[in-house]
Coordinates of C-alpha atoms and ligand atoms in Angstrom, one line a residue:
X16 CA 39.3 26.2 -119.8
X17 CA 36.2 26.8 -118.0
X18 CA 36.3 30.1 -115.3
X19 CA 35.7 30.5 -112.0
X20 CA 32.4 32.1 -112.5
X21 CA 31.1 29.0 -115.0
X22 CA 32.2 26.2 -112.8
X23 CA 30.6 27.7 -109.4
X24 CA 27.0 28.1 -112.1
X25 CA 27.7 24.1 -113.2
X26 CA 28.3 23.3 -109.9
X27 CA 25.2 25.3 -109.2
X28 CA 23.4 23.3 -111.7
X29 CA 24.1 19.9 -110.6
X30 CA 23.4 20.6 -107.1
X31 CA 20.4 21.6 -107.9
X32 CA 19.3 18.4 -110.3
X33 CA 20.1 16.2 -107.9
X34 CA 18.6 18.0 -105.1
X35 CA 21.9 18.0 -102.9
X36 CA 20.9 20.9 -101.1
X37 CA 20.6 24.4 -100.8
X38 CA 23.1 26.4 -102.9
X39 CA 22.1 30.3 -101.8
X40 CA 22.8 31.9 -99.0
X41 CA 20.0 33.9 -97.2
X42 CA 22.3 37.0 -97.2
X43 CA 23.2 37.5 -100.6
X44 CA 20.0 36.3 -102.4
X45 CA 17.1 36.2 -99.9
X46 CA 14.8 35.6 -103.1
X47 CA 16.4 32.7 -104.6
X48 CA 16.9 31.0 -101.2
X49 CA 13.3 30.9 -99.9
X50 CA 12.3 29.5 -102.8
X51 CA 15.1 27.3 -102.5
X52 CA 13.7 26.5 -98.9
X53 CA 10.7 26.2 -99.8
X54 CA 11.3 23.4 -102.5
X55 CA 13.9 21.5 -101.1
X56 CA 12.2 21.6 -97.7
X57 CA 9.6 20.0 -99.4
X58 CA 6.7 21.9 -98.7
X59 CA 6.1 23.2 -102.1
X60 CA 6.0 21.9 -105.7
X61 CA 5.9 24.9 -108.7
X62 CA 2.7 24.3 -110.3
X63 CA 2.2 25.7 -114.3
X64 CA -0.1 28.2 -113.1
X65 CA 2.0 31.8 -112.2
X66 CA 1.5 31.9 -108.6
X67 CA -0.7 28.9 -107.9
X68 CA 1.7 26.0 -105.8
X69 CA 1.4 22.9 -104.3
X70 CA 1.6 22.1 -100.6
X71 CA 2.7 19.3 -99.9
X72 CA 2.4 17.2 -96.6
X73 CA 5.2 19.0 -95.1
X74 CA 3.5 22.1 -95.6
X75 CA -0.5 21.0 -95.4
X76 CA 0.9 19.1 -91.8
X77 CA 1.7 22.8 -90.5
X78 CA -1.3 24.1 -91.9
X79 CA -3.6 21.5 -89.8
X80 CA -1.4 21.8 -86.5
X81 CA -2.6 25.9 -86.8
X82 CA -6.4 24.5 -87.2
X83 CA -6.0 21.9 -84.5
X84 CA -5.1 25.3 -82.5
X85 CA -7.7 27.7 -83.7
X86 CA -10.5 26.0 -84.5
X87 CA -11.3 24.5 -80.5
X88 CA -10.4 28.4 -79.6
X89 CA -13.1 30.1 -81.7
X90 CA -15.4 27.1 -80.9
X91 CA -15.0 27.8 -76.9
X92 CA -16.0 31.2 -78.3
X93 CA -19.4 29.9 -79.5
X94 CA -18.4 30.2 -83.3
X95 CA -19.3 27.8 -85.4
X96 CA -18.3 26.2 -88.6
X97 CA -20.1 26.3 -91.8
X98 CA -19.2 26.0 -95.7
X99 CA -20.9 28.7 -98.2
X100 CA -20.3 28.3 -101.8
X101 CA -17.0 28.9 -104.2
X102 CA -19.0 31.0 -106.6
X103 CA -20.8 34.3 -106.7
X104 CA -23.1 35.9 -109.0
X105 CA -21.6 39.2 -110.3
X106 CA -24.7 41.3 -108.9
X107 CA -24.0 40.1 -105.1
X108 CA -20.5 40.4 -105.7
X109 CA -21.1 44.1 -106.7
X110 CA -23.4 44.7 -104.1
X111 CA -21.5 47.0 -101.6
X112 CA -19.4 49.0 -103.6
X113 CA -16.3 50.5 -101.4
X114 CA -15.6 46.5 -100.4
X115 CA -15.2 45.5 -104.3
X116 CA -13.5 48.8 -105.4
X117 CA -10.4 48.5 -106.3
X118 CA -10.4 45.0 -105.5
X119 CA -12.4 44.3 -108.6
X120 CA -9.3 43.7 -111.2
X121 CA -8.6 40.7 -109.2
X122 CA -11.9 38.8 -109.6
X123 CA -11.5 35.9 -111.1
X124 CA -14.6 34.7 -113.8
X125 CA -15.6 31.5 -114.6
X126 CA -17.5 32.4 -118.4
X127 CA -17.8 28.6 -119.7
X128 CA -18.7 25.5 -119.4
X129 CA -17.4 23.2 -121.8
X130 CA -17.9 25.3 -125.1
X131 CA -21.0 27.4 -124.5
X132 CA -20.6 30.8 -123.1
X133 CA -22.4 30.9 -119.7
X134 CA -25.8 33.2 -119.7
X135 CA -23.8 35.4 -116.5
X136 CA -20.4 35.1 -115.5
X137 CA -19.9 33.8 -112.4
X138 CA -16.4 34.9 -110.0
X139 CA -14.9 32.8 -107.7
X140 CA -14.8 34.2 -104.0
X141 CA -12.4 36.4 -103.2
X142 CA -13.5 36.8 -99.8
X143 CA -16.9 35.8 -98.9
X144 CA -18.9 38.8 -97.3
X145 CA -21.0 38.7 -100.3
X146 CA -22.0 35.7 -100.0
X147 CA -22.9 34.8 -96.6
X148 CA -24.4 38.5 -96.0
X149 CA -27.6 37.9 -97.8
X150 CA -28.3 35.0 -96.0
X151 CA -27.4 36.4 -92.2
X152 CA -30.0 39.1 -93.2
X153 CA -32.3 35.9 -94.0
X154 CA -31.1 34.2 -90.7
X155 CA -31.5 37.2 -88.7
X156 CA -34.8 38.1 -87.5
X157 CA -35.1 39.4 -83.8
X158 CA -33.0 39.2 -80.9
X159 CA -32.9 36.1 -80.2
X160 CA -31.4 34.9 -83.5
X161 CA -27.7 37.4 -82.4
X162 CA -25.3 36.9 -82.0
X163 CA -24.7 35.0 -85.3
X164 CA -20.8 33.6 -85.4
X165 CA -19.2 31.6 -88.0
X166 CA -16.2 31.2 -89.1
X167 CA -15.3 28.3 -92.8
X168 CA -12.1 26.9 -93.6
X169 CA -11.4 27.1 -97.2
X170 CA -9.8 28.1 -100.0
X171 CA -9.9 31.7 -102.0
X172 CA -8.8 33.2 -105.3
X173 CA -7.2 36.6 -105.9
X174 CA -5.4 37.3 -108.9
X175 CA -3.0 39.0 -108.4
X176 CA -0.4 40.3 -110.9
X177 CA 3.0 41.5 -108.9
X178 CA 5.2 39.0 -107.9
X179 CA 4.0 36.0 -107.1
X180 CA 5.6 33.9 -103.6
X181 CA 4.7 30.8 -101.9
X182 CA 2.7 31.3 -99.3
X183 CA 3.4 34.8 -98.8
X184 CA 1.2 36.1 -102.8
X185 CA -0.5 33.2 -104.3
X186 CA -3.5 33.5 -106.4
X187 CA -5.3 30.7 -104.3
X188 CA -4.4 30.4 -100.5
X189 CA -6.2 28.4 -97.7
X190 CA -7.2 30.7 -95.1
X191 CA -10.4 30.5 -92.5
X192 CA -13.0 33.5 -92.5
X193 CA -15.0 34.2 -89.6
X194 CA -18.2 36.1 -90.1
X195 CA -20.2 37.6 -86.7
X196 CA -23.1 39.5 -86.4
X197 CA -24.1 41.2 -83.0
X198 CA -26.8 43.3 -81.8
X199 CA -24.1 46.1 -79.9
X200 CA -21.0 47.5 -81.1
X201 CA -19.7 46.9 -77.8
X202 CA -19.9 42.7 -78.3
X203 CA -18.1 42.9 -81.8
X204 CA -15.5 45.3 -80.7
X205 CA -14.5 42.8 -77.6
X206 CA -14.9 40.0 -80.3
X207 CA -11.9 41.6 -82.4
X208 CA -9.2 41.8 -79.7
X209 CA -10.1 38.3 -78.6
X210 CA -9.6 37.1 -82.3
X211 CA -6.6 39.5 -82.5
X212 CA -4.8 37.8 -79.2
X213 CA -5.6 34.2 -81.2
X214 CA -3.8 35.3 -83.8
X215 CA -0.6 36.7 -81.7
X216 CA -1.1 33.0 -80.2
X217 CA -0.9 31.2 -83.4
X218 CA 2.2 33.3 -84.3
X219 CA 4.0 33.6 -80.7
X220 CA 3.2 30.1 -79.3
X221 CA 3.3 27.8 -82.6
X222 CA 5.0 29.8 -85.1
X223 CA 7.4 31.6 -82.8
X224 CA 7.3 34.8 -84.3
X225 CA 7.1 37.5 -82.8
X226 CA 4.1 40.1 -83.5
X227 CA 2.8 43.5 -82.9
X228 CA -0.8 44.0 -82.3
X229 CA -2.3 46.8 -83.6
X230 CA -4.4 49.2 -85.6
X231 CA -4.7 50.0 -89.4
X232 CA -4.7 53.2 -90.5
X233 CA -7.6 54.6 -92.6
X234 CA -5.7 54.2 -95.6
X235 CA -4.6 50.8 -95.3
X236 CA -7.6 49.4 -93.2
X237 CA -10.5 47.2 -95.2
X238 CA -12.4 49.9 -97.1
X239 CA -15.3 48.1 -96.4
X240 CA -15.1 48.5 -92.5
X241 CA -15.1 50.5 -89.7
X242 CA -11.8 49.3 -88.3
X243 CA -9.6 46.7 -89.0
X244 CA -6.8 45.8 -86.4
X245 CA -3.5 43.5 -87.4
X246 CA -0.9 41.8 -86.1
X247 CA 2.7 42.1 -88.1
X248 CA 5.4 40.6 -88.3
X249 CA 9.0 41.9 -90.2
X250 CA 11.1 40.0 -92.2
X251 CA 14.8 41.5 -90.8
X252 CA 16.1 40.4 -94.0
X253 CA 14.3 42.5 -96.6
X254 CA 13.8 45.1 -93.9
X255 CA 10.0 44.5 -94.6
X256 CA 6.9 44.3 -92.9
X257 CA 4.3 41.8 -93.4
X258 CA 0.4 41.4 -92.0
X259 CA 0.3 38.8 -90.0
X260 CA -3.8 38.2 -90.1
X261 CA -6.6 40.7 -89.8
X262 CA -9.6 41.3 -87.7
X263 CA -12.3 43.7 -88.4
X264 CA -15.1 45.4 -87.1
X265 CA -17.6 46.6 -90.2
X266 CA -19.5 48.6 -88.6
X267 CA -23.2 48.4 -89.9
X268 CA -22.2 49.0 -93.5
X269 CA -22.6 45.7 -94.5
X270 CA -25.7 45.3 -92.5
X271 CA -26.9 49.0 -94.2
X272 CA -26.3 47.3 -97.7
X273 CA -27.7 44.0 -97.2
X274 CA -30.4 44.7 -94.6
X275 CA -29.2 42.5 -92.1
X276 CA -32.0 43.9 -89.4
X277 CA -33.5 42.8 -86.3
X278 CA -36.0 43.8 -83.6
X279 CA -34.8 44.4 -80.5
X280 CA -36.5 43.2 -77.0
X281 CA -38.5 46.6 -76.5
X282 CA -39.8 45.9 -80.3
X283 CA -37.6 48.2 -81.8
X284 CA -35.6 47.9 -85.6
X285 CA -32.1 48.1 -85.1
X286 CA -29.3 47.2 -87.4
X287 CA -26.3 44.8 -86.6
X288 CA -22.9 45.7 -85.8
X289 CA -20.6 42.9 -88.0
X290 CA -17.1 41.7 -87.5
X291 CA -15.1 39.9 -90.0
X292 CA -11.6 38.1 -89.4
X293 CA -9.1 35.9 -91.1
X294 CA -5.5 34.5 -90.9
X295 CA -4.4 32.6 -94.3
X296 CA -1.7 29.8 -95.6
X297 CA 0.8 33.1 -95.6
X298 CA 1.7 32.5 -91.7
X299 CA 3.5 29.5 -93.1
X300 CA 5.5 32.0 -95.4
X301 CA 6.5 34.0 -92.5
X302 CA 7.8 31.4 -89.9
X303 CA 9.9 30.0 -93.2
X304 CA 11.1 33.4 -93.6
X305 CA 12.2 34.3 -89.9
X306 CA 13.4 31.5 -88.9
X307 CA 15.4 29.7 -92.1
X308 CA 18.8 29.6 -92.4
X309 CA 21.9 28.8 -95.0
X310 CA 21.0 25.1 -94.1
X311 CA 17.4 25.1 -95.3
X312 CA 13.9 25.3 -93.3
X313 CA 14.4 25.8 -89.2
X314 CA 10.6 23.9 -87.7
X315 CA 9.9 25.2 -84.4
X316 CA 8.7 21.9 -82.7
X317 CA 5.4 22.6 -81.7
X318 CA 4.9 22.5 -85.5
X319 CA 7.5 20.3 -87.0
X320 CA 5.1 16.9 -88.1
X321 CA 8.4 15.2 -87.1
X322 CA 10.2 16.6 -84.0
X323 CA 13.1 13.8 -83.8
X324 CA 14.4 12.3 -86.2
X325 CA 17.0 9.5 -85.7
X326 CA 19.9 8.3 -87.7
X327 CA 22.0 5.1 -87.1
X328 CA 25.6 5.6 -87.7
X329 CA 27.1 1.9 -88.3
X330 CA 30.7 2.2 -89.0
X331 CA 32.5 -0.5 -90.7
X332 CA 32.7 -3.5 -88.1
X333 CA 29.6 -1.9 -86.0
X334 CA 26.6 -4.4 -84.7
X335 CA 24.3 -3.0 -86.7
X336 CA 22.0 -5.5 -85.6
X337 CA 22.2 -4.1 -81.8
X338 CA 22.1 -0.2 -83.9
X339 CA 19.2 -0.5 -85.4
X340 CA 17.4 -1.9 -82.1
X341 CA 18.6 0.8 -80.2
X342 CA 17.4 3.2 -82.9
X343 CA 14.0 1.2 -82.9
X344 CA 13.3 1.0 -79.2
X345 CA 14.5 5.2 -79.3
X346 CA 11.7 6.3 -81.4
X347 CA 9.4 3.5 -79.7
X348 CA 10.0 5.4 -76.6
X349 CA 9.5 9.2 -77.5
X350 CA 6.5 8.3 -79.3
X351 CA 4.9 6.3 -76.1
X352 CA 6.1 9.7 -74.8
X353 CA 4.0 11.7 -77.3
X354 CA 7.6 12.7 -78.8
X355 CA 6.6 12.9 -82.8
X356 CA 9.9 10.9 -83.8
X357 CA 10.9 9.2 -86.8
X358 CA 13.8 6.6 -87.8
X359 CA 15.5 7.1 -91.4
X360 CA 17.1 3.5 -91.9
X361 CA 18.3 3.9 -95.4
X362 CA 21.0 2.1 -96.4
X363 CA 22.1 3.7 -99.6
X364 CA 22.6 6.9 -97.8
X365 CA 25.2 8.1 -95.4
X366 CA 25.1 9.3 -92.2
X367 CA 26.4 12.7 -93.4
X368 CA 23.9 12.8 -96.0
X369 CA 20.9 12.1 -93.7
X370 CA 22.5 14.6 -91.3
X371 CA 22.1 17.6 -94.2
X372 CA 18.7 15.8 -95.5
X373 CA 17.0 16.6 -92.1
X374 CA 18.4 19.6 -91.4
X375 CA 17.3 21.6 -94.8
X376 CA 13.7 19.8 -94.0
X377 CA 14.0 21.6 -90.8
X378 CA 13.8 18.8 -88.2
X379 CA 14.6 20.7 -84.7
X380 CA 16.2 17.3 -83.5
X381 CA 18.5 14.9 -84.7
X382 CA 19.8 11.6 -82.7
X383 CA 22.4 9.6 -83.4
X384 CA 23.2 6.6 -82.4
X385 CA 26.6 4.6 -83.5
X386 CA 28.7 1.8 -81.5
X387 CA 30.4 4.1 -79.3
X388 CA 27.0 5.6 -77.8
X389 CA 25.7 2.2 -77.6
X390 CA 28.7 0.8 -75.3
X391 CA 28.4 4.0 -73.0
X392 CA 24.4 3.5 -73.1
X393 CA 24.1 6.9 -74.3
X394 CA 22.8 8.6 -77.5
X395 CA 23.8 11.9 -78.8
X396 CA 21.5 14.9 -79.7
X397 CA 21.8 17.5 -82.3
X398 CA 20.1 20.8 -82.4
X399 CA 18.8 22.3 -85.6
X400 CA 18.4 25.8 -84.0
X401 CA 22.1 26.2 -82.1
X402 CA 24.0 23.0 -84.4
X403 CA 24.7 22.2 -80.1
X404 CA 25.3 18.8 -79.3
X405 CA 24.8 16.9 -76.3
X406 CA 25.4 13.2 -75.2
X407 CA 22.2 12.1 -73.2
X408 CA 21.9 8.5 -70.6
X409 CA 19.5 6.5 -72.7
X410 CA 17.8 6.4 -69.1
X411 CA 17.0 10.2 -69.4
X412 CA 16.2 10.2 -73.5
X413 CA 12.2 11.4 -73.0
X414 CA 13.2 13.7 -70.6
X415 CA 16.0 15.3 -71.8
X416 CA 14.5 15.1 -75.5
X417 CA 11.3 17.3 -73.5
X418 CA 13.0 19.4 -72.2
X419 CA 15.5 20.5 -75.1
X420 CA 12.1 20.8 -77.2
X421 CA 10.7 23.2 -75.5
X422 CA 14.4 25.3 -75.2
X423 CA 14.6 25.0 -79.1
X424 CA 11.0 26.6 -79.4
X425 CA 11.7 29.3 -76.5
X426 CA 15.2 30.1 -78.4
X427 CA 13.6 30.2 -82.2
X428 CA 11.0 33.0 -80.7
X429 CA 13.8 34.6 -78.6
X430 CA 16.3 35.2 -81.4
X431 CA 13.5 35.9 -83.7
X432 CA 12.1 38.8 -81.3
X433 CA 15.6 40.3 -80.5
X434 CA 16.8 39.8 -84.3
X435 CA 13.1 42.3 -85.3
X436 CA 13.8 44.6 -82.0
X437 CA 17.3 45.3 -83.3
X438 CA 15.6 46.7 -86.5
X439 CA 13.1 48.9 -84.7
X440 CA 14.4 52.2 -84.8
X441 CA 12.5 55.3 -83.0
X442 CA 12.3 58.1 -85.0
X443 CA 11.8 61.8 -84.1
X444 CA 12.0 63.8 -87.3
X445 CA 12.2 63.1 -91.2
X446 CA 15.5 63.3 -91.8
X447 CA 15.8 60.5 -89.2
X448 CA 12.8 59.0 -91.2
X449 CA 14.6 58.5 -94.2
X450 CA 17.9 57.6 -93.1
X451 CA 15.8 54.5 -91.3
X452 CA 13.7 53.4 -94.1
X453 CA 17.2 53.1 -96.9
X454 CA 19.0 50.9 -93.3
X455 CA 15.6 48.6 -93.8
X456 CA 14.1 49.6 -90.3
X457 CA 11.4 49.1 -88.6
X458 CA 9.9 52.3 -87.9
X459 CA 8.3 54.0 -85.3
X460 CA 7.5 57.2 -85.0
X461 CA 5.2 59.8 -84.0
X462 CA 2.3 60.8 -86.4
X463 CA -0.7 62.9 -86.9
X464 CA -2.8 60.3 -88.0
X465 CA -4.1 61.9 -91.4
X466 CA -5.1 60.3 -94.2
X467 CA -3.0 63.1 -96.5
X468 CA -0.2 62.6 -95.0
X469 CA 0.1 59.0 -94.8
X470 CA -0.4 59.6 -98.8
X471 CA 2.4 63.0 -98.8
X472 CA 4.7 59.8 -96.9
X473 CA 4.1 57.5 -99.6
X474 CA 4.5 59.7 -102.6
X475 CA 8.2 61.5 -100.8
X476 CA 9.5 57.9 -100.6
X477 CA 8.1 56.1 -103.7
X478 CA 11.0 54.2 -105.2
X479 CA 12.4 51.3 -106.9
X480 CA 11.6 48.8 -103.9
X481 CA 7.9 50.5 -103.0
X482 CA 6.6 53.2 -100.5
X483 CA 6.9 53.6 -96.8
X484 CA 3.8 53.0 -95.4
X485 CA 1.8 52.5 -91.7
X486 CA 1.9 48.7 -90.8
X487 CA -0.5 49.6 -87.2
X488 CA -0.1 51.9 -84.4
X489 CA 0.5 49.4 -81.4
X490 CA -2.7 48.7 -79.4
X491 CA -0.1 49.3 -76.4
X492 CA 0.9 52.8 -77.3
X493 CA 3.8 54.6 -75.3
X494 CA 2.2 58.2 -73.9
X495 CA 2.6 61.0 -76.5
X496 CA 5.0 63.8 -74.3
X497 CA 4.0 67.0 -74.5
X498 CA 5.0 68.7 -77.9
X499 CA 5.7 65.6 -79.8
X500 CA 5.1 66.7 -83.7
X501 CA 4.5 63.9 -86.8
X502 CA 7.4 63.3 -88.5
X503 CA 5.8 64.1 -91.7
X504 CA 3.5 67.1 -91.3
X505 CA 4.9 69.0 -88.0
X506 CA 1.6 69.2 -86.9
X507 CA 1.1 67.7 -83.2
X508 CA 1.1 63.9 -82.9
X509 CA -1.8 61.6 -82.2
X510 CA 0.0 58.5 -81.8
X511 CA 3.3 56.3 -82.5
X512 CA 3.0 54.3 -84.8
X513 CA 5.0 51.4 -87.0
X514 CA 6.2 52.6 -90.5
X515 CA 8.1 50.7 -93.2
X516 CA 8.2 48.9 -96.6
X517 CA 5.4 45.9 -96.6
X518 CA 5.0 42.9 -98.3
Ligands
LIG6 C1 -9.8 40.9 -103.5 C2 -10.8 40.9 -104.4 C3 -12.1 41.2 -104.0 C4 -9.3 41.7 -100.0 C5 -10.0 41.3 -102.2 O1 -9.7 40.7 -94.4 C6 -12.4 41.5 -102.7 C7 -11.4 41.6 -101.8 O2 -12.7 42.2 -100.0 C8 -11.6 42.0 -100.4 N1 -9.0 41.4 -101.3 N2 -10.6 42.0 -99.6 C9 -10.7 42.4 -98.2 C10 -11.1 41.2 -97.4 C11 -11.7 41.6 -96.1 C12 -12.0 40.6 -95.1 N3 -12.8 39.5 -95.5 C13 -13.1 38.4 -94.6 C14 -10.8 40.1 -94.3 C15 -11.0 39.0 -93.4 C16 -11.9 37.9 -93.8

């Protein structure tokens, strides 16, 4: 006789060969169920390269919505678009040495082609300073040729080696890269908070996620740089942090390295102050994470490819003639309405089944429509986000559907931000510190802003799920009362700032 245990694995099995839908619960195995979510959402296919997926449209369709935001925004900006090459000799790559320290084990080579060794190895970008910088020193000749802003849409390889995740650590990832060069520090440090609020744009407004703007700490900014500022997001379930995108200002090391130099109006040699600035395929990772549930992926609308989807219910003696009209002339309508709706007129499935299908692939609206609604000249709409349901006048469908839209993408970012602000815990002391990090908080807390203790904090709680580290010090910092000490050291504080495990 087969046990308990056996029959929920076989059960486990089957479920999963035929695709019926999510079997892990986001509680009990956060792991398993985003990749769950992921797959059965349909957004990514395992590939047989560790760490290297596939996006499919559901996925890429998200990805483009983000660009259709961004790119206009940085354009309005006067940055413009431009494609540098995949590869990059090894002596450029080398070239500033604090950016490819400890960086450099993650280089990948290409050393063949075909069967012949190649005279010099050649890596694939990991980032692309090194490439585009000898060429804005080229570009860049006197005043008149700053600022110099581009940004390129593309792909890049890291290889990394712990734990691989869709979206969140692949080995390739889509991101864009913006690269500006400006004659005054005071142009590219105005340039990184107006990237920065983009980015708490592309997370609030499309990905409702809530984010905190901030500041890196010299231990976890780009070594490369002068500054790098972040916005982050938490994942309530892990009790981890996770950077959202970054924007830099580099200083003139770069510009030191590579010469990027110009003359000035009076005649005079001065060196450009550089920013650089990226958000990746990883934001798609973190709206899965927030806002999925037991039933699969949750879209907020403003990024779901499909918005509406609706499902005919015939019973047995229906006019499923008169149905299937009425489900036709619905999506007919919310499309003239720009409503992104579809119709799933299957036969061999049920209702139920479709019901389940569109939920796990995250639809934030179903309609149904069955003989009953059609004699009362009504439809009947289902929320993804709340499961509510509402019986809508066919005469009021676009406005109705609108309006319920625009609640589900309010709610998604409202639930999100009080779900993370429950998890942010203000802390005064270490003991208090502690006792925060093992509940999976959020930390904030007062801190003298030293390299060596940031290290001290890392070391004291080095265990088997990682080190607390800084995630930023909010740009909007609370004031620092008189006789405030760091939680670490004792010494006086210099500012709050956000603590925690990271991703
Ligand atoms: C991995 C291998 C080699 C991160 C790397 O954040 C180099 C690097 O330079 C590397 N991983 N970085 C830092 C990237 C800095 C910067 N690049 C432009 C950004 C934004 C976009």
């Amino acid at each position: 006789m087969a046990t308990k245990s056996s029959n929920a694995a076989k059960k486990k099995e089957v479920k999963k060969e035929t695709k019926l839908g999510m079997t892990v619960k986001k509680d009990d195995n956060f792991g398993e169920w985003y990749s769950e979510v992921v797959v059965h959402s349909e957004m990514i296919e395992y590939y047989d390269i560790s760490g290297c997926y596939i996006l499919r449209p559901q996925a890429m369709s998200i990805w483009e919505t983000l660009q259709a935001f961004f790119d206009p925004e940085i354009k309005k900006m006067g940055i413009k678009n431009a494609y540098f090459p995949l590869f990059v000799t090894e002596n450029v790559l080398q070239k500033e040495k604090d950016h490819i320290e400890g960086f450099a084990p993650e280089v990948a080579w290409v050393t063949k082609s075909g069967k012949s060794d190649l005279e010099v190895p050649i890596a694939i970008r990991p980032t692309s300073e090194t490439v585009m910088y000898p060429y804005f020193a080229k570009w860049i000749r006197g005043h008149r040729d700053l600022p110099l802003k581009l940004n390129q849409w593309c792909n890049v390889v890291r290889w990394e080696f712990s734990n691989p995740t869709p979206f969140i650590r692949s080995r390739e990832f889509l991101w864009q890269e913006g690269h500006t060069a400006f004659a005054t520090k005071e142009e590219a440090d105005q340039e990184v908070l107006e990237i920065l609020e983009l980015y708490r744009r592309v997370y609030e407004e499309y990905l409702a996620v809530p984010v905190i703007k901030g500041r890196k700490s010299e231990l976890e900014k780009f070594a490369g740089g002068l500054y790098t500022t972040s916005v982050e997001a938490f994942i309530p379930h892990t009790g981890r942090g996770i950077q959202g995108a970054t924007s830099h200002c580099l200083g003139q090391n770069f510009a030191k390295m590579f010469q990027i130099n110009f003359e000035d109006d009076k005649g005079e040699k001065g060196m450009v102050w550089q920013n650089s600035w990226a958000y990746s395929s990883r934001t798609i990772g973190v709206m899965v994470m927030v806002h999925g549930d037991d039933k699969g992926l949750v879209l907020p609308p403003k990024v779901a490819s499909v918005q509406v989807m609706v499902i005919p219910v015939p019973y047995k003696d229906a006019d499923t003639t008169a149905i299937k009209a009425a489900c036709e002339s619905t999506v007919k309508e919310l499309n003239t309405a720009a409503v992104r709706a579809d119709l799933d007129t299957r036969e061999n499935y049920s209702p139920g089944w479709k019901y389940s299908h569109w939920e796990m692939k995250g639809i934030p609206l179903r309609i149904e429509i069955g003989p009953r609604d059609l004699e009362k000249s009504q439809v009947r709409l289902v929320r993804r986000d709340t499961g509510a349901k509402v019986d809508v006048p066919m005469t009021e469908l676009v406005e109705k559907v609108q309006k319920i839209l625009l609640s589900i993408q309010e709610n998604l970012f409202n639930t999100a931000k009080e779900k993370r602000d429950a998890c942010i815990e203000k802390v005064h002391t270490w003991d208090e510190f502690t006792t925060a990090l093992n509940n999976k908080k959020l930390i904030f807390a007062p801190w003298c802003d030293e390299k060596e203790v940031e290290e001290d904090v890392k070391a004291r709680t080095k265990g088997d799920h990682g080190a607390a580290k800084t995630l930023c010090s909010p740009l909007d910092q609370p004031e620092i009362t008189e006789g405030t000490v760091c939680i670490a050291s004792g010494k006086p504080a210099k500012k709050w700032t956000y603590w925690g495990r990271s991703y």
